[in-house]
Amino acid sequence: AAQFLDIASWDLECEFNNTDHRTELNGTERLIVRRGQPFTVNLHLRSGAYQPGSSALDLTAETGPQPSDQYGTRASFGLTDQIDTSQWSAAVTSHMDMVSLSICSPPDAPIGRWRLSLGQAGQFEFVLLYNPWCTGDMVYMEGEKELEEYVLAQDGIIFRGNSQYPIPTPWNFGQFEDGILDACLRILDMNPKCLRNPGKDASGRRNPIYVSRVISAMVNCNDDQGVLLGKWTNDYTDGVSPMSWRGSVEILRNWDRTACEPVRYGQCWVFAAVACSVSRALGIPSRVITNYQSAHDSNSNLIIELFVDENGQLMKNSRDMIWNYHCWIENWMTRPDLQTGFDGWQAVDPTPQEKSEGVYCCGPIPLKAIKQGEITYKYDGPFIFAEVNADVHTFWKLKDGRTKKVITTTKVGLKISTKSVGSDEREDITHLYKYPEGSEEERETFTKANHQNKLLQQQDNAGLLINVKVSPEMRKGCDFDVFAVVTNNTGSEKKCRLVFGSRAVSYNGILGGNCGFKDLLNVQLAPGQEKRIALRMNFSNYASHLTEDNLIRLAALLVDYSTQEAYLAVRNIVLVNPEIRVRILGEPKERRKLAAEITLQNPLSVPLLDCCFTVEGSNLTDGKIITERLDSAVEPGQDAKVKIYFTPTRSGLRKLVVDFDSNKLCHVKGYRNVIIGK
C-alpha cells in the first residue's frame, strides 16, 4: 500500500526558483514562478524515507476565493514518475538527505496568488505569472533580445513631440520594484468583473486577452477604482501635472497606499506607460507606441470633421479631434478566439476616450486586423482603425453662417513609433498598421472596412498651393521665423488674401493663446510665381501662452478672390527644451555609492526661480525618488547644477531618469544610460 510522506518542514528555494523563472528582480523573499515551467520544493521528512513506487503525497493547488476544478482554479494531483508540463503535476527528482520535489503548473493556468497544500503537512503560497519563455503559453515570444526588452526591461523611451520632431522621453517602468507586483495583483482584484463574480474572474486570468482588457479598463478610473484620473486642461494644482511623472512606480504605489484612490493626473503616455508596467509585471510582453496625428473619431464614421473660423483657426465646436500624438500599448499574444493569422501584437488603449461594452476600455485588437480592415474583430476595431486611417474634412465657417469645404491635406496616422529592441533609437512600425499609401492592398483594406471616402478621393491638382515652412530647430527661449509659402500653378494672375496665424496648442489639439498673426488682404501672384511670407515668433509673445507641451499650431489660410476657394495649410511645431547633462562620478558598481552631476543651462532671457531636479531609476535609486531644490535664481545663460548620490542595487544597463522644473521652464526631461558592473 502507498505510504504517505511524513513531512516535517519544507524549503521553497525562492532564490533558485525565482532566478530560474526570471522573477528574481522582484526579490527572493517569496516564491514567484511562471506557468508551464517546473519549480523545486525541498521536503524534510520527520520519519521514514522516500521509497520510489510506494511513497505517496496528495497535493492540492487553489487560487481565488471560490476554487473549482471546472474553472481551472483548483487541481488535486499526486506524485508521478515524471513531470507533465501540460497539467498540474509533481515528481520527486532526488532523495538523499532530503526529498526534492519538482512541481509544474499547466501553461494555461490562471495567474495570480496560489495556495498549495502538501498532504496533511500544511500549505504554502506562491505567485504564478504568465510565461513568455514557454512555447505552450499564449504569450510565448521567440528571441531572447525581444524578451529582454518587452518583459524584463524596467526602463524605456516614449516618443512625444510631433511627427516632424519626435522627442524621446525616458520612462522608469519599474515593474520589479518593491511592492509593484502586489499593486498589479490588486488591480486585478479591484476590477468590477472580479468584484461581481470573483470565481469566474479568477478563471478568466488564464487568458491574457481578458487580462489585457481588464488592465485597459483599470488604468483609468472612469468606471471603477482605477489607477489614474485623466485631465487635459492646464490647471493641476490639486494633483500632479501629467508632465511631471518620470515613471510608473510612484503612481502605482500612491494608488496602492491610498486604498485605491485615483492618482491625479494622467494623460495618454502616462496611462500607456502604467499599463505597460502592469503587463510586464504579470509576464505579458508589452511596449508603448506613439501614433502621430492621431484621429479621435467620436461617431465612428471614419471621418473627422474640423471647422475653422475666418482666420483659419480651429473652432471648438467639434467633438472629433486630431491629437498631435496619442500613445497606447501593444501586448503580445495568440488569438485563439479569432480565425488563424491574427496572433502577435495587439493594440490596447487605456486612455479613457470612448466606451466599449459600457466601460472605458479599448482593445485588444490585432494589428493585423487593423492593417487588413477586419474592423469587426474583437475588440474595438473601428476606433483604432480610425485613429490611424480616418479621413479629414475641413470646413470654413464664414461670418454670415455659411460653411465652405476647404482644400487641405491633413493626414492622420503618421510615423507610428516605439523604442527599438536593445537600443534607444526610434523604430517606425507604421507598416504594422497600414499598407503603403495608394497601394492595391490599401484599397482592399478600405473596401473591407467600408471606408468609402478614402476610396473616392482623387488628388485634384489645385491651382494654388500653400505650405508652412519652419527653421530646422526652434529652441524654447529664442525668437525665430516661420514661413507661409504660396505658389500659383495656374496660367493667370491671382489676387488673394492670406491669413497667417499661430496659437499655442496642447498635444491633444486644444488651442490656447495667440502667439503671432498676420492678415494680408492683397497678395498678388503672377503665373508660376512663389512667395514666402515670414511670421516672426518672439519669445516675449509666445512665452506666456505655451502649455507644458511646448507646441504651437501654425495655420495659413489662402483665399482666391476670383473663385472664392479657400486653401489651408496647418503645421504644429514643437519648441525644444535645453538639454540636461548628466555626468557620473566614480566607477559604477553594485552596492557602491555613486555621484551624478546634473546641469541645465537657462536658455531664456529671464531668470528661473524655484528650480528643482528630481531623479529616479530602477535598481539605481533603491526604489526612491531623489529631489534637489536650488536656493537661488538661475540667471539667463547660467547653469542650474546639482550633485546627487545614489547606490545601485543591481548590475546591468540602467537609466537614470531626470526631471527639471522651475517657474518658467517646466518639466524638462533627460536621462543617462549607466552600466553598473558586478
Coordinates of N, CA and C in Angstrom, one line a residue, residues 201-398:
D201 N -13.9 35.4 -12.4 CA -12.7 36.3 -12.8 C -11.4 35.6 -12.6
A202 N -11.3 34.8 -11.5 CA -10.0 34.1 -11.2 C -9.7 33.2 -12.4
S203 N -10.8 32.5 -12.9 CA -10.6 31.6 -14.0 C -10.2 32.4 -15.3
G204 N -10.8 33.6 -15.5 CA -10.5 34.4 -16.6 C -9.1 34.8 -16.7
R205 N -8.4 34.8 -15.6 CA -7.0 35.2 -15.5 C -6.0 34.3 -16.3
R206 N -6.5 33.1 -16.7 CA -5.7 32.3 -17.5 C -5.4 32.9 -18.9
N207 N -6.3 33.9 -19.2 CA -6.4 34.4 -20.6 C -5.8 35.8 -20.7
P208 N -4.7 36.0 -21.4 CA -4.1 37.4 -21.5 C -5.0 38.3 -22.3
I209 N -5.9 37.8 -23.1 CA -6.8 38.7 -23.8 C -7.7 39.4 -22.7
Y210 N -8.3 38.6 -21.9 CA -9.2 39.0 -20.8 C -8.4 40.0 -19.9
V211 N -7.2 39.6 -19.5 CA -6.4 40.4 -18.5 C -6.0 41.7 -19.1
S212 N -5.6 41.7 -20.4 CA -5.2 43.0 -21.1 C -6.4 43.9 -21.1
R213 N -7.6 43.4 -21.3 CA -8.8 44.2 -21.4 C -9.1 44.8 -20.0
V214 N -8.9 44.0 -18.9 CA -9.0 44.5 -17.6 C -8.0 45.6 -17.3
I215 N -6.8 45.4 -17.7 CA -5.8 46.4 -17.5 C -6.2 47.7 -18.2
S216 N -6.7 47.6 -19.4 CA -7.1 48.8 -20.1 C -8.2 49.6 -19.4
A217 N -9.1 48.8 -18.8 CA -10.2 49.5 -18.0 C -9.7 50.0 -16.7
M218 N -8.8 49.3 -16.0 CA -8.4 49.7 -14.6 C -7.3 50.7 -14.5
V219 N -6.6 51.0 -15.6 CA -5.5 52.0 -15.5 C -6.2 53.4 -15.5
N220 N -7.4 53.6 -16.1 CA -8.1 54.8 -15.9 C -9.2 54.5 -14.8
C221 N -9.7 55.6 -14.2 CA -10.6 55.4 -13.1 C -12.0 55.8 -13.5
N222 N -12.4 55.7 -14.8 CA -13.6 56.3 -15.2 C -14.9 55.5 -14.8
D223 N -14.7 54.1 -14.6 CA -15.9 53.4 -14.2 C -15.6 52.5 -13.0
D224 N -14.5 52.8 -12.3 CA -14.1 51.8 -11.3 C -13.1 52.5 -10.4
Q225 N -12.5 51.8 -9.5 CA -11.4 52.3 -8.6 C -10.1 52.2 -9.3
G226 N -10.0 52.7 -10.5 CA -8.8 52.5 -11.3 C -7.7 53.5 -10.9
V227 N -6.5 53.3 -11.5 CA -5.3 53.9 -11.0 C -5.2 55.4 -11.3
L228 N -5.6 55.9 -12.5 CA -5.2 57.3 -12.8 C -6.5 58.1 -13.2
L229 N -6.5 59.3 -12.8 CA -7.5 60.3 -13.3 C -6.9 61.1 -14.4
G230 N -7.6 61.2 -15.5 CA -7.1 62.0 -16.7 C -7.5 63.4 -16.5
K231 N -6.6 64.3 -17.0 CA -7.0 65.8 -17.1 C -6.2 66.4 -18.2
W232 N -7.0 67.2 -19.0 CA -6.3 67.7 -20.2 C -6.4 69.3 -20.2
T233 N -6.7 69.9 -19.1 CA -6.7 71.3 -19.1 C -5.4 71.7 -18.3
N234 N -5.1 73.0 -18.3 CA -3.7 73.3 -17.8 C -3.6 73.6 -16.3
D235 N -4.6 73.2 -15.5 CA -4.6 73.5 -14.1 C -4.5 72.2 -13.3
Y236 N -3.4 72.0 -12.7 CA -3.2 70.7 -12.0 C -2.9 70.9 -10.5
T237 N -3.4 72.1 -10.0 CA -3.0 72.5 -8.6 C -3.4 71.4 -7.6
D238 N -4.5 70.7 -7.8 CA -5.0 69.8 -6.8 C -4.4 68.4 -7.0
G239 N -3.3 68.3 -7.8 CA -2.7 67.0 -8.1 C -1.3 67.2 -8.6
V240 N -0.9 66.3 -9.5 CA 0.4 66.4 -10.1 C 0.3 66.5 -11.6
S241 N 1.0 67.5 -12.2 CA 0.9 67.6 -13.7 C 1.3 66.3 -14.3
P242 N 0.6 65.8 -15.4 CA 1.0 64.6 -16.1 C 2.4 64.7 -16.6
M243 N 2.9 65.9 -16.8 CA 4.3 66.1 -17.3 C 5.3 65.7 -16.3
S244 N 4.9 65.8 -15.0 CA 6.0 65.7 -14.0 C 6.4 64.3 -13.7
W245 N 5.6 63.3 -14.0 CA 5.9 61.9 -13.7 C 7.2 61.5 -14.5
R246 N 8.0 60.7 -13.8 CA 9.2 60.2 -14.5 C 9.1 58.7 -14.7
G247 N 8.1 58.1 -14.1 CA 7.9 56.6 -14.2 C 6.6 56.2 -13.6
S248 N 6.4 54.8 -13.6 CA 5.1 54.3 -13.1 C 5.1 53.9 -11.6
V249 N 6.3 53.8 -11.0 CA 6.4 53.3 -9.7 C 5.7 54.1 -8.7
E250 N 5.9 55.4 -8.7 CA 5.3 56.3 -7.8 C 3.8 56.3 -7.9
I251 N 3.3 56.2 -9.2 CA 1.9 56.2 -9.5 C 1.2 55.0 -8.9
L252 N 1.8 53.8 -9.2 CA 1.2 52.6 -8.7 C 1.3 52.5 -7.2
R253 N 2.4 52.9 -6.6 CA 2.5 52.9 -5.1 C 1.5 53.8 -4.5
N254 N 1.3 55.0 -5.0 CA 0.4 56.0 -4.5 C -1.0 55.4 -4.5
W255 N -1.4 54.8 -5.6 CA -2.7 54.2 -5.7 C -2.9 53.1 -4.7
D256 N -1.9 52.2 -4.5 CA -2.0 51.1 -3.6 C -2.0 51.6 -2.2
R257 N -1.3 52.7 -1.9 CA -1.1 53.1 -0.5 C -2.4 53.9 0.0
T258 N -3.1 54.5 -1.0 CA -4.3 55.3 -0.6 C -5.6 54.6 -0.7
A259 N -5.5 53.2 -0.6 CA -6.7 52.4 -0.7 C -7.4 52.7 -2.0
C260 N -6.7 52.7 -3.1 CA -7.2 52.7 -4.5 C -7.9 54.0 -4.8
E261 N -7.4 55.1 -4.2 CA -7.8 56.5 -4.6 C -7.2 56.8 -6.0
P262 N -7.9 57.2 -7.0 CA -7.2 57.5 -8.3 C -6.1 58.6 -8.1
V263 N -5.0 58.4 -8.8 CA -3.9 59.3 -8.7 C -4.1 60.4 -9.7
R264 N -3.9 61.6 -9.3 CA -4.1 62.8 -10.2 C -2.7 63.3 -10.7
Y265 N -2.4 63.4 -12.0 CA -3.3 63.3 -13.1 C -2.5 62.5 -14.2
G266 N -3.3 61.9 -15.1 CA -2.6 61.3 -16.3 C -3.0 61.9 -17.6
Q267 N -2.2 61.7 -18.6 CA -2.5 61.9 -20.0 C -2.0 60.7 -20.7
C268 N -2.3 60.6 -22.1 CA -2.1 59.3 -22.7 C -0.9 58.6 -22.5
W269 N 0.3 59.3 -22.5 CA 1.6 58.5 -22.4 C 1.7 57.9 -21.0
V270 N 1.1 58.6 -20.0 CA 1.1 58.1 -18.6 C 0.2 56.9 -18.5
F271 N -1.0 57.0 -19.0 CA -1.9 55.8 -19.0 C -1.2 54.6 -19.7
A272 N -0.6 54.9 -20.8 CA 0.0 53.8 -21.6 C 1.2 53.2 -20.8
A273 N 2.1 54.1 -20.3 CA 3.3 53.6 -19.6 C 2.9 52.8 -18.4
V274 N 1.9 53.2 -17.6 CA 1.5 52.4 -16.4 C 0.9 51.1 -16.9
A275 N 0.1 51.0 -18.0 CA -0.5 49.8 -18.5 C 0.7 48.9 -18.9
C276 N 1.7 49.4 -19.5 CA 2.9 48.6 -19.9 C 3.6 48.0 -18.7
S277 N 3.8 48.8 -17.6 CA 4.4 48.3 -16.4 C 3.6 47.1 -15.8
V278 N 2.3 47.3 -15.8 CA 1.4 46.2 -15.2 C 1.5 45.0 -16.1
S279 N 1.4 45.1 -17.4 CA 1.5 44.0 -18.3 C 2.8 43.3 -18.2
R280 N 3.9 44.0 -18.1 CA 5.3 43.4 -18.0 C 5.4 42.7 -16.6
A281 N 4.8 43.3 -15.6 CA 4.9 42.8 -14.2 C 4.2 41.4 -14.2
L282 N 3.1 41.3 -14.9 CA 2.4 40.0 -14.9 C 2.9 39.0 -15.9
G283 N 3.9 39.4 -16.7 CA 4.5 38.5 -17.7 C 4.1 38.6 -19.1
I284 N 3.3 39.6 -19.4 CA 2.8 39.8 -20.8 C 3.8 40.7 -21.5
P285 N 4.5 40.3 -22.7 CA 5.3 41.2 -23.4 C 4.5 42.4 -23.8
S286 N 5.1 43.6 -23.6 CA 4.3 44.8 -23.8 C 5.3 46.0 -24.2
R287 N 4.8 46.9 -25.1 CA 5.5 48.1 -25.4 C 4.6 49.3 -25.6
V288 N 5.1 50.5 -25.4 CA 4.4 51.7 -25.6 C 4.6 52.2 -27.0
I289 N 3.5 52.5 -27.7 CA 3.7 53.1 -29.0 C 3.1 54.5 -29.1
T290 N 3.6 55.3 -30.1 CA 3.0 56.6 -30.3 C 2.5 56.7 -31.7
N291 N 1.3 57.2 -31.9 CA 0.7 57.4 -33.2 C 0.7 59.0 -33.4
Y292 N 1.4 59.5 -34.4 CA 1.4 60.9 -34.6 C 0.2 61.3 -35.5
Q293 N -0.4 62.5 -35.2 CA -1.6 62.9 -35.9 C -2.7 61.9 -35.8
S294 N -3.1 61.6 -34.5 CA -4.0 60.6 -34.2 C -5.4 61.1 -34.2
A295 N -6.3 60.4 -34.9 CA -7.7 60.9 -35.0 C -8.5 60.4 -33.9
H296 N -9.3 61.2 -33.3 CA -10.3 60.8 -32.3 C -11.7 60.9 -32.9
D297 N -12.2 59.8 -33.4 CA -13.5 59.8 -34.2 C -14.6 59.5 -33.2
S298 N -15.4 60.5 -32.9 CA -16.4 60.2 -31.8 C -17.6 59.6 -32.3
N299 N -17.9 59.5 -33.6 CA -19.2 58.9 -34.0 C -18.9 57.7 -35.0
S300 N -17.7 57.2 -35.0 CA -17.4 56.0 -35.8 C -17.7 56.0 -37.3
N301 N -17.7 57.2 -37.9 CA -18.0 57.2 -39.3 C -16.7 57.3 -40.1
L302 N -15.5 57.2 -39.4 CA -14.2 57.3 -40.1 C -13.9 58.6 -40.7
I303 N -14.7 59.6 -40.4 CA -14.5 61.0 -40.9 C -14.3 61.9 -39.7
I304 N -13.2 62.7 -39.8 CA -13.0 63.7 -38.8 C -13.5 65.1 -39.4
E305 N -14.4 65.7 -38.8 CA -14.9 67.0 -39.4 C -14.4 68.1 -38.5
L306 N -13.6 69.0 -39.2 CA -13.0 70.1 -38.4 C -13.5 71.4 -39.0
F307 N -13.7 72.4 -38.2 CA -14.2 73.7 -38.6 C -13.2 74.8 -38.3
V308 N -12.9 75.6 -39.3 CA -12.0 76.8 -39.0 C -12.8 78.1 -39.1
D309 N -12.4 79.1 -38.4 CA -13.1 80.4 -38.5 C -12.5 81.2 -39.6
E310 N -13.0 82.5 -39.7 CA -12.5 83.4 -40.7 C -11.0 83.4 -40.8
N311 N -10.3 83.3 -39.7 CA -8.8 83.4 -39.7 C -8.1 82.1 -39.8
G312 N -8.8 81.1 -40.2 CA -8.2 79.8 -40.4 C -7.8 79.0 -39.1
Q313 N -8.4 79.5 -38.0 CA -8.1 78.9 -36.7 C -9.2 77.9 -36.4
L314 N -8.8 76.8 -35.8 CA -9.7 75.7 -35.4 C -10.8 76.2 -34.5
M315 N -12.0 75.8 -34.7 CA -13.1 76.2 -33.8 C -13.4 75.0 -32.9
K316 N -14.0 75.4 -31.7 CA -14.1 74.3 -30.6 C -15.4 73.5 -30.7
N317 N -16.1 73.7 -31.8 CA -17.5 73.1 -31.8 C -17.5 71.6 -32.3
S318 N -16.3 71.0 -32.4 CA -16.2 69.7 -32.9 C -15.8 68.7 -31.9
R319 N -16.5 67.6 -31.7 CA -16.1 66.5 -30.8 C -15.0 65.7 -31.4
D320 N -15.0 65.7 -32.7 CA -13.9 65.0 -33.4 C -12.6 65.8 -33.3
M321 N -11.5 65.2 -33.0 CA -10.3 65.9 -32.8 C -9.2 65.2 -33.5
I322 N -8.1 65.9 -33.8 CA -6.8 65.2 -34.2 C -5.8 65.6 -33.1
W323 N -5.3 64.5 -32.4 CA -4.3 64.7 -31.4 C -3.0 64.8 -32.1
N324 N -2.1 65.7 -31.6 CA -0.8 65.8 -32.1 C -0.1 64.5 -32.1
Y325 N -0.2 63.8 -31.0 CA 0.2 62.4 -30.9 C -0.7 61.7 -29.9
H326 N -0.8 60.4 -29.9 CA -1.5 59.6 -28.9 C -0.8 58.3 -28.7
C327 N -0.6 58.0 -27.4 CA 0.1 56.7 -27.1 C -0.9 55.7 -26.6
W328 N -0.6 54.4 -27.0 CA -1.3 53.3 -26.4 C -0.2 52.2 -26.2
I329 N -0.6 51.0 -25.8 CA 0.3 49.9 -25.7 C 0.0 48.8 -26.7
E330 N 1.0 47.9 -27.0 CA 0.7 46.7 -27.7 C 1.2 45.5 -26.8
N331 N 0.3 44.5 -26.6 CA 0.6 43.3 -25.9 C 0.7 42.2 -26.8
W332 N 1.6 41.3 -26.5 CA 1.9 40.2 -27.4 C 1.2 38.9 -27.0
M333 N 0.4 38.3 -27.9 CA -0.3 37.0 -27.5 C -0.9 36.4 -28.7
T334 N -1.3 35.1 -28.6 CA -2.1 34.5 -29.7 C -3.5 34.8 -29.5
R335 N -4.3 34.7 -30.6 CA -5.7 35.0 -30.5 C -6.5 33.7 -31.0
P336 N -6.6 32.7 -30.1 CA -7.4 31.5 -30.4 C -8.8 31.8 -30.6
D337 N -9.3 33.0 -30.1 CA -10.7 33.3 -30.3 C -11.1 33.8 -31.7
L338 N -10.0 34.1 -32.5 CA -10.3 34.6 -33.9 C -9.8 33.5 -34.9
Q339 N -10.1 33.7 -36.2 CA -9.5 32.8 -37.1 C -8.0 32.9 -37.2
T340 N -7.3 32.0 -37.8 CA -5.8 32.0 -37.7 C -5.3 33.2 -38.5
G341 N -4.1 33.6 -38.1 CA -3.4 34.7 -38.7 C -3.5 36.0 -38.0
F342 N -4.0 36.0 -36.8 CA -4.1 37.3 -36.0 C -3.4 37.3 -34.7
D343 N -2.4 36.4 -34.6 CA -1.5 36.3 -33.4 C -0.6 37.5 -33.5
G344 N 0.2 37.7 -32.3 CA 1.2 38.7 -32.3 C 0.8 39.9 -31.6
W345 N 1.2 41.1 -32.0 CA 1.0 42.4 -31.3 C -0.5 42.7 -31.4
Q346 N -1.1 43.1 -30.2 CA -2.5 43.5 -30.1 C -2.5 44.9 -29.5
A347 N -3.2 45.8 -30.1 CA -3.3 47.2 -29.6 C -4.3 47.2 -28.4
V348 N -3.9 47.9 -27.3 CA -4.7 48.0 -26.1 C -4.5 49.5 -25.7
D349 N -5.7 50.2 -25.5 CA -5.6 51.6 -25.2 C -6.2 52.0 -23.9
P350 N -5.4 52.3 -22.9 CA -6.0 52.5 -21.5 C -6.5 54.0 -21.3
T351 N -6.2 54.9 -22.3 CA -6.7 56.3 -22.1 C -8.2 56.3 -22.3
P352 N -9.0 56.9 -21.3 CA -10.4 56.9 -21.4 C -10.9 57.8 -22.5
Q353 N -11.5 57.3 -23.6 CA -11.9 58.1 -24.7 C -13.4 57.8 -25.1
E354 N -13.6 56.5 -25.4 CA -15.0 56.1 -25.8 C -15.3 54.8 -25.0
K355 N -16.6 54.6 -24.8 CA -16.9 53.4 -24.0 C -16.9 52.1 -25.0
S356 N -16.5 51.0 -24.4 CA -16.6 49.7 -25.1 C -17.3 48.7 -24.2
E357 N -18.4 48.2 -24.6 CA -19.2 47.3 -23.8 C -19.6 48.0 -22.5
G358 N -19.9 49.3 -22.6 CA -20.3 50.1 -21.4 C -19.2 50.6 -20.5
V359 N -18.0 50.3 -20.9 CA -16.9 50.6 -20.0 C -15.8 51.4 -20.8
Y360 N -15.1 52.3 -20.1 CA -14.0 53.0 -20.8 C -12.8 52.0 -20.8
C361 N -12.7 51.2 -21.9 CA -11.5 50.4 -22.2 C -11.5 50.2 -23.7
C362 N -10.3 49.8 -24.2 CA -10.2 49.7 -25.6 C -9.2 48.6 -26.0
G363 N -9.6 47.6 -26.8 CA -8.7 46.5 -27.2 C -8.9 45.3 -26.3
P364 N -8.1 44.3 -26.5 CA -7.0 44.2 -27.5 C -7.6 43.8 -28.9
I365 N -7.0 44.5 -29.9 CA -7.3 44.2 -31.3 C -6.0 43.9 -32.0
P366 N -6.0 42.8 -32.8 CA -4.7 42.5 -33.5 C -4.3 43.6 -34.5
L367 N -3.0 44.0 -34.5 CA -2.6 44.9 -35.5 C -2.9 44.4 -36.9
K368 N -2.8 43.1 -37.1 CA -3.1 42.6 -38.5 C -4.5 42.8 -38.9
A369 N -5.4 42.8 -37.9 CA -6.8 43.1 -38.2 C -7.0 44.6 -38.6
I370 N -6.3 45.5 -38.0 CA -6.3 46.9 -38.4 C -5.8 47.0 -39.8
K371 N -4.7 46.4 -40.0 CA -4.0 46.5 -41.3 C -4.9 46.0 -42.4
Q372 N -5.6 44.9 -42.2 CA -6.4 44.3 -43.2 C -7.8 44.8 -43.2
G373 N -8.2 45.8 -42.4 CA -9.5 46.3 -42.4 C -10.6 45.4 -41.8
E374 N -10.2 44.4 -41.0 CA -11.1 43.5 -40.4 C -11.6 44.1 -39.1
I375 N -12.4 45.2 -39.2 CA -12.6 46.0 -38.0 C -13.8 45.5 -37.2
T376 N -14.4 44.4 -37.6 CA -15.5 43.8 -36.8 C -14.9 42.8 -35.7
Y377 N -13.5 42.5 -35.9 CA -12.9 41.6 -34.9 C -12.8 42.3 -33.5
K378 N -12.7 41.4 -32.5 CA -12.7 41.9 -31.2 C -11.3 42.4 -30.9
Y379 N -11.1 43.5 -30.1 CA -12.2 44.4 -29.6 C -11.9 45.8 -30.1
D380 N -13.0 46.5 -30.4 CA -12.9 48.0 -30.7 C -12.1 48.3 -31.9
G381 N -12.2 47.5 -33.0 CA -11.5 47.7 -34.2 C -11.8 49.1 -34.8
P382 N -13.1 49.5 -34.9 CA -13.4 50.8 -35.6 C -12.6 52.0 -35.0
F383 N -12.5 52.0 -33.7 CA -11.9 53.2 -33.0 C -10.4 53.3 -33.4
I384 N -9.7 52.1 -33.2 CA -8.3 52.2 -33.5 C -8.0 52.3 -35.0
F385 N -8.9 51.7 -35.8 CA -8.7 51.9 -37.3 C -8.8 53.4 -37.7
A386 N -9.8 54.0 -37.1 CA -9.9 55.5 -37.3 C -8.8 56.3 -36.8
E387 N -8.2 55.9 -35.7 CA -7.0 56.7 -35.2 C -5.9 56.7 -36.2
V388 N -5.7 55.7 -37.0 CA -4.6 55.7 -37.9 C -5.0 55.9 -39.4
N389 N -6.3 55.9 -39.7 CA -6.8 56.0 -41.1 C -7.9 57.0 -41.4
A390 N -8.4 57.7 -40.4 CA -9.6 58.5 -40.6 C -9.3 59.5 -41.7
D391 N -10.4 59.9 -42.4 CA -10.4 60.9 -43.4 C -10.7 62.3 -42.8
V392 N -10.0 63.3 -43.1 CA -10.2 64.6 -42.5 C -10.9 65.6 -43.5
H393 N -12.1 66.1 -43.1 CA -12.7 67.1 -43.9 C -12.7 68.4 -43.1
T394 N -12.2 69.5 -43.7 CA -12.2 70.8 -43.0 C -13.1 71.7 -43.7
F395 N -13.9 72.4 -42.9 CA -14.9 73.4 -43.4 C -14.6 74.8 -42.8
W396 N -14.8 75.8 -43.7 CA -14.6 77.2 -43.4 C -15.9 77.8 -43.0
K397 N -16.0 78.3 -41.7 CA -17.2 78.9 -41.3 C -17.1 80.4 -41.5
L398 N -18.0 81.0 -42.3 CA -17.9 82.4 -42.6 C -18.8 83.2 -41.6

